[in-house]
mmCIF file of C-alpha atoms in Angstrom:
data_model
loop_
_atom_site.group_PDB
_atom_site.id
_atom_site.type_symbol
_atom_site.label_atom_id
_atom_site.label_comp_id
_atom_site.label_asym_id
_atom_site.label_seq_id
_atom_site.Cartn_x
_atom_site.Cartn_y
_atom_site.Cartn_z
ATOM 1 C CA MET A 253 164.603 -184.944 73.958
ATOM 2 C CA PRO A 254 163.617 -183.670 77.438
ATOM 3 C CA THR A 255 162.515 -180.106 77.781
ATOM 4 C CA VAL A 256 164.444 -177.576 79.908
ATOM 5 C CA LEU A 257 162.023 -178.138 82.777
ATOM 6 C CA ASP A 258 162.048 -181.956 82.440
ATOM 7 C CA LYS A 259 165.728 -182.350 83.088
ATOM 8 C CA GLY A 260 165.486 -182.533 86.868
ATOM 9 C CA PRO A 261 165.801 -180.081 89.736
ATOM 10 C CA LEU A 262 169.574 -179.546 89.523
ATOM 11 C CA ALA A 263 169.492 -178.878 85.712
ATOM 12 C CA SER A 264 166.433 -176.590 86.152
ATOM 13 C CA ILE A 265 168.116 -174.576 88.871
ATOM 14 C CA ILE A 266 171.355 -174.311 86.715
ATOM 15 C CA PHE A 267 169.235 -173.240 83.639
ATOM 16 C CA GLU A 268 167.438 -170.539 85.860
ATOM 17 C CA MET A 269 170.730 -169.166 87.185
ATOM 18 C CA ARG A 270 172.026 -168.929 83.664
ATOM 19 C CA THR A 271 169.027 -167.001 82.570
ATOM 20 C CA TRP A 272 169.441 -164.612 85.503
ATOM 21 C CA LEU A 273 173.085 -164.154 84.838
ATOM 22 C CA ARG A 274 172.817 -163.277 81.175
ATOM 23 C CA CYS A 275 170.240 -160.550 82.018
ATOM 24 C CA MET A 276 172.713 -158.840 84.301
ATOM 25 C CA LEU A 277 175.468 -158.597 81.647
ATOM 26 C CA PRO A 278 176.046 -155.114 80.201
ATOM 27 C CA TYR A 279 174.669 -154.643 76.691
ATOM 28 C CA THR A 280 172.831 -157.940 76.676
ATOM 29 C CA PRO A 281 169.678 -158.423 74.464
ATOM 30 C CA TYR A 282 168.235 -160.582 77.310
ATOM 31 C CA VAL A 283 165.772 -158.512 79.356
ATOM 32 C CA ALA A 284 164.292 -161.019 81.738
ATOM 33 C CA PRO A 285 165.009 -164.516 83.068
ATOM 34 C CA PHE A 286 162.879 -167.444 82.018
ATOM 35 C CA TYR A 287 159.984 -168.380 84.259
ATOM 36 C CA PRO A 288 157.235 -170.445 82.656
ATOM 37 C CA THR A 289 153.983 -168.586 82.725
ATOM 38 C CA PRO A 290 151.255 -170.522 84.749
ATOM 39 C CA ASP A 291 148.500 -172.072 82.658
ATOM 40 C CA SER A 292 145.843 -170.285 84.703
ATOM 41 C CA VAL A 293 147.555 -166.880 83.779
ATOM 42 C CA ILE A 294 147.837 -167.837 80.051
ATOM 43 C CA ASN A 295 144.224 -168.574 79.913
ATOM 44 C CA ARG A 296 143.344 -165.140 81.641
ATOM 45 C CA VAL A 297 145.585 -163.351 79.202
ATOM 46 C CA LEU A 298 143.848 -164.941 76.254
ATOM 47 C CA ASP A 299 140.446 -164.384 77.700
ATOM 48 C CA LEU A 300 141.136 -160.827 78.676
ATOM 49 C CA THR A 301 142.377 -160.029 75.133
ATOM 50 C CA SER A 302 139.485 -162.054 73.587
ATOM 51 C CA VAL A 303 141.825 -164.196 71.561
ATOM 52 C CA ARG A 304 140.036 -166.294 68.853
ATOM 53 C CA ALA A 305 140.325 -167.746 65.456
ATOM 54 C CA GLY A 306 141.568 -164.983 63.002
ATOM 55 C CA ASP A 307 143.775 -163.283 65.639
ATOM 56 C CA THR A 308 147.540 -163.251 65.268
ATOM 57 C CA VAL A 309 149.233 -163.392 68.717
ATOM 58 C CA TYR A 310 152.856 -162.362 69.144
ATOM 59 C CA ASP A 311 154.711 -163.599 72.355
ATOM 60 C CA LEU A 312 157.778 -161.433 72.685
ATOM 61 C CA GLY A 313 160.149 -163.643 74.680
ATOM 62 C CA CYS A 314 158.113 -166.763 74.178
ATOM 63 C CA GLY A 315 160.158 -169.054 76.301
ATOM 64 C CA ASP A 316 159.010 -172.700 75.763
ATOM 65 C CA GLY A 317 156.003 -171.650 73.651
ATOM 66 C CA ARG A 318 153.191 -172.273 76.110
ATOM 67 C CA VAL A 319 151.352 -169.052 75.317
ATOM 68 C CA LEU A 320 151.762 -169.801 71.545
ATOM 69 C CA LEU A 321 150.252 -173.266 72.023
ATOM 70 C CA ALA A 322 147.346 -171.943 73.974
ATOM 71 C CA ALA A 323 146.457 -169.317 71.391
ATOM 72 C CA ALA A 324 146.880 -171.841 68.547
ATOM 73 C CA ARG A 325 144.429 -174.193 70.345
ATOM 74 C CA ARG A 326 141.918 -171.345 70.123
ATOM 75 C CA GLY A 327 142.549 -171.126 66.385
ATOM 76 C CA ALA A 328 144.793 -168.111 66.378
ATOM 77 C CA ARG A 329 147.899 -167.881 64.413
ATOM 78 C CA ALA A 330 150.866 -167.539 66.902
ATOM 79 C CA VAL A 331 154.353 -166.043 66.444
ATOM 80 C CA GLY A 332 157.037 -166.251 69.171
ATOM 81 C CA TYR A 333 160.305 -164.636 69.440
ATOM 82 C CA GLU A 334 163.028 -166.158 71.672
ATOM 83 C CA LEU A 335 166.742 -165.828 72.033
ATOM 84 C CA ASP A 336 167.554 -169.055 74.055
ATOM 85 C CA VAL A 337 168.292 -171.959 71.639
ATOM 86 C CA GLU A 338 167.041 -174.582 74.028
ATOM 87 C CA LEU A 339 163.768 -172.771 74.640
ATOM 88 C CA VAL A 340 163.307 -172.318 70.882
ATOM 89 C CA ARG A 341 163.820 -176.046 70.399
ATOM 90 C CA ASP A 342 161.333 -176.782 73.189
ATOM 91 C CA ALA A 343 158.678 -174.431 71.711
ATOM 92 C CA VAL A 344 159.044 -175.988 68.228
ATOM 93 C CA GLU A 345 159.009 -179.520 69.443
ATOM 94 C CA SER A 346 155.853 -178.782 71.691
ATOM 95 C CA ALA A 347 154.008 -177.241 68.596
ATOM 96 C CA ARG A 348 154.986 -180.323 66.555
ATOM 97 C CA LYS A 349 153.743 -182.751 69.243
ATOM 98 C CA ALA A 350 150.523 -180.946 69.562
ATOM 99 C CA GLY A 351 149.960 -180.928 65.921
ATOM 100 C CA LEU A 352 149.795 -177.145 65.825
ATOM 101 C CA GLU A 353 153.011 -176.446 63.813
ATOM 102 C CA HIS A 354 150.714 -174.952 60.937
ATOM 103 C CA LEU A 355 149.580 -172.208 63.337
ATOM 104 C CA VAL A 356 152.790 -171.686 65.365
ATOM 105 C CA LYS A 357 155.936 -170.087 64.240
ATOM 106 C CA VAL A 358 158.949 -169.681 66.560
ATOM 107 C CA VAL A 359 161.694 -167.235 65.514
ATOM 108 C CA LYS A 360 165.188 -167.508 67.160
ATOM 109 C CA ALA A 361 165.885 -163.739 67.316
ATOM 110 C CA ASP A 362 165.816 -160.829 69.549
ATOM 111 C CA ALA A 363 162.301 -159.778 70.033
ATOM 112 C CA ALA A 364 163.328 -156.232 69.540
ATOM 113 C CA SER A 365 163.798 -156.846 65.934
ATOM 114 C CA ALA A 366 160.196 -158.161 65.403
ATOM 115 C CA ASP A 367 157.946 -156.794 62.858
ATOM 116 C CA VAL A 368 154.550 -156.929 64.701
ATOM 117 C CA SER A 369 152.472 -155.243 62.015
ATOM 118 C CA ASP A 370 150.243 -158.170 61.627
ATOM 119 C CA ALA A 371 149.679 -158.692 65.475
ATOM 120 C CA SER A 372 146.227 -158.319 66.884
ATOM 121 C CA VAL A 373 147.592 -159.286 70.418
ATOM 122 C CA ILE A 374 150.941 -159.081 71.940
ATOM 123 C CA ALA A 375 151.838 -161.027 75.126
ATOM 124 C CA LEU A 376 154.586 -160.052 77.423
ATOM 125 C CA TYR A 377 156.087 -161.566 80.632
ATOM 126 C CA LEU A 378 159.345 -159.966 80.917
ATOM 127 C CA SER A 379 160.246 -157.068 83.447
ATOM 128 C CA ASP A 380 159.384 -153.436 83.817
ATOM 129 C CA HIS A 381 162.480 -152.537 81.756
ATOM 130 C CA GLY A 382 161.951 -155.341 79.374
ATOM 131 C CA ASN A 383 158.397 -154.415 78.397
ATOM 132 C CA SER A 384 159.432 -150.809 77.775
ATOM 133 C CA ARG A 385 162.510 -151.616 75.918
ATOM 134 C CA LEU A 386 160.625 -154.198 73.631
ATOM 135 C CA LEU A 387 157.672 -151.973 72.977
ATOM 136 C CA LYS A 388 159.875 -148.986 72.126
ATOM 137 C CA SER A 389 161.827 -151.222 69.804
ATOM 138 C CA VAL A 390 158.755 -152.583 67.851
ATOM 139 C CA GLN A 391 156.731 -149.318 67.947
ATOM 140 C CA ALA A 392 157.447 -148.579 64.313
ATOM 141 C CA THR A 393 155.488 -151.653 63.318
ATOM 142 C CA LEU A 394 152.946 -151.645 66.211
ATOM 143 C CA LYS A 395 149.429 -150.920 65.049
ATOM 144 C CA PRO A 396 147.227 -148.529 67.083
ATOM 145 C CA GLY A 397 144.727 -150.485 68.812
ATOM 146 C CA THR A 398 146.667 -153.759 69.095
ATOM 147 C CA ARG A 399 145.833 -155.525 72.318
ATOM 148 C CA VAL A 400 148.943 -155.830 74.576
ATOM 149 C CA ALA A 401 148.794 -158.001 77.662
ATOM 150 C CA SER A 402 151.592 -158.076 80.166
ATOM 151 C CA PHE A 403 151.780 -160.579 83.029
ATOM 152 C CA TYR A 404 152.983 -159.204 86.327
ATOM 153 C CA PHE A 405 154.662 -155.992 85.116
ATOM 154 C CA PRO A 406 152.866 -152.914 83.752
ATOM 155 C CA VAL A 407 154.026 -151.087 80.710
ATOM 156 C CA GLY A 408 155.847 -147.871 82.018
ATOM 157 C CA LEU A 409 156.091 -145.954 78.732
ATOM 158 C CA PRO A 410 154.591 -142.446 78.341
ATOM 159 C CA GLY A 411 151.092 -142.698 76.932
ATOM 160 C CA TRP A 412 150.532 -146.315 77.913
ATOM 161 C CA GLN A 413 148.916 -145.757 81.382
ATOM 162 C CA GLU A 414 146.007 -143.903 79.749
ATOM 163 C CA ARG A 415 145.547 -146.830 77.349
ATOM 164 C CA LEU A 416 145.162 -149.450 80.212
ATOM 165 C CA LEU A 417 141.875 -151.355 79.436
ATOM 166 C CA THR A 418 141.992 -153.599 82.570
ATOM 167 C CA LYS A 419 144.099 -154.779 85.319
ATOM 168 C CA ASP A 420 143.031 -158.180 86.508
ATOM 169 C CA ASN A 421 144.611 -159.609 89.712
ATOM 170 C CA ALA A 422 142.967 -162.979 90.154
ATOM 171 C CA ASP A 423 144.959 -165.157 92.555
ATOM 172 C CA GLY A 424 147.091 -162.001 93.399
ATOM 173 C CA LEU A 425 148.933 -162.264 89.943
ATOM 174 C CA ASN A 426 148.475 -159.137 87.873
ATOM 175 C CA VAL A 427 147.630 -159.020 84.204
ATOM 176 C CA TYR A 428 147.549 -155.783 82.470
ATOM 177 C CA VAL A 429 145.757 -155.203 79.162
ATOM 178 C CA TYR A 430 146.389 -152.231 77.048
ATOM 179 C CA LYS A 431 145.166 -150.865 73.772
ATOM 180 C CA ALA A 432 148.410 -149.726 71.923
ATOM 181 C CA PRO A 433 148.439 -146.028 71.325
ATOM 182 C CA SER A 434 149.234 -144.378 68.013
ATOM 183 C CA GLY A 435 152.918 -143.970 67.147
ATOM 184 C CA GLN A 436 153.226 -140.320 68.279
ATOM 185 C CA GLN A 437 151.739 -141.157 71.588
ATOM 186 C CA HIS A 438 154.296 -143.752 72.654
ATOM 187 C CA LYS A 439 157.683 -142.509 71.274
#
């Protein structure tokens, strides 16, 4: 079965429009449209957060699973949360085809409900609002010191700016890496 991105230009445009529209609805759990993260950015995110075997990487809003696969190729366990059923299917199928299903788990659910207590790294590519909303939602299970990487958008919650470890802007594309604060610092 072709992935969302393999269905041709018209189908891809319609899919993108649908992802934008559902983000604009009131009371929607969707916090960002789907745009695939470029491979060069994925590699930077994983390099900047020093992902290796033994890590557990969570991608909140994992889309088609490309961050999960890249993390699993480094030997990390990877867990993704995604609401869109087509993207969940694509992510699961990609992991199966790559022979990485033993390291990759894709959960069809709102990432705001994620228990991230075993995460050593969290990856985000959402929006200003999306980053803040999701990190607030998972703060009860977010361990202090967890490495949090956000592509393009910084984390705007109180207490996070002081926890910025690096801002890398290779190719003009920003990647922000934070060390998660303790619970009382980011409520």
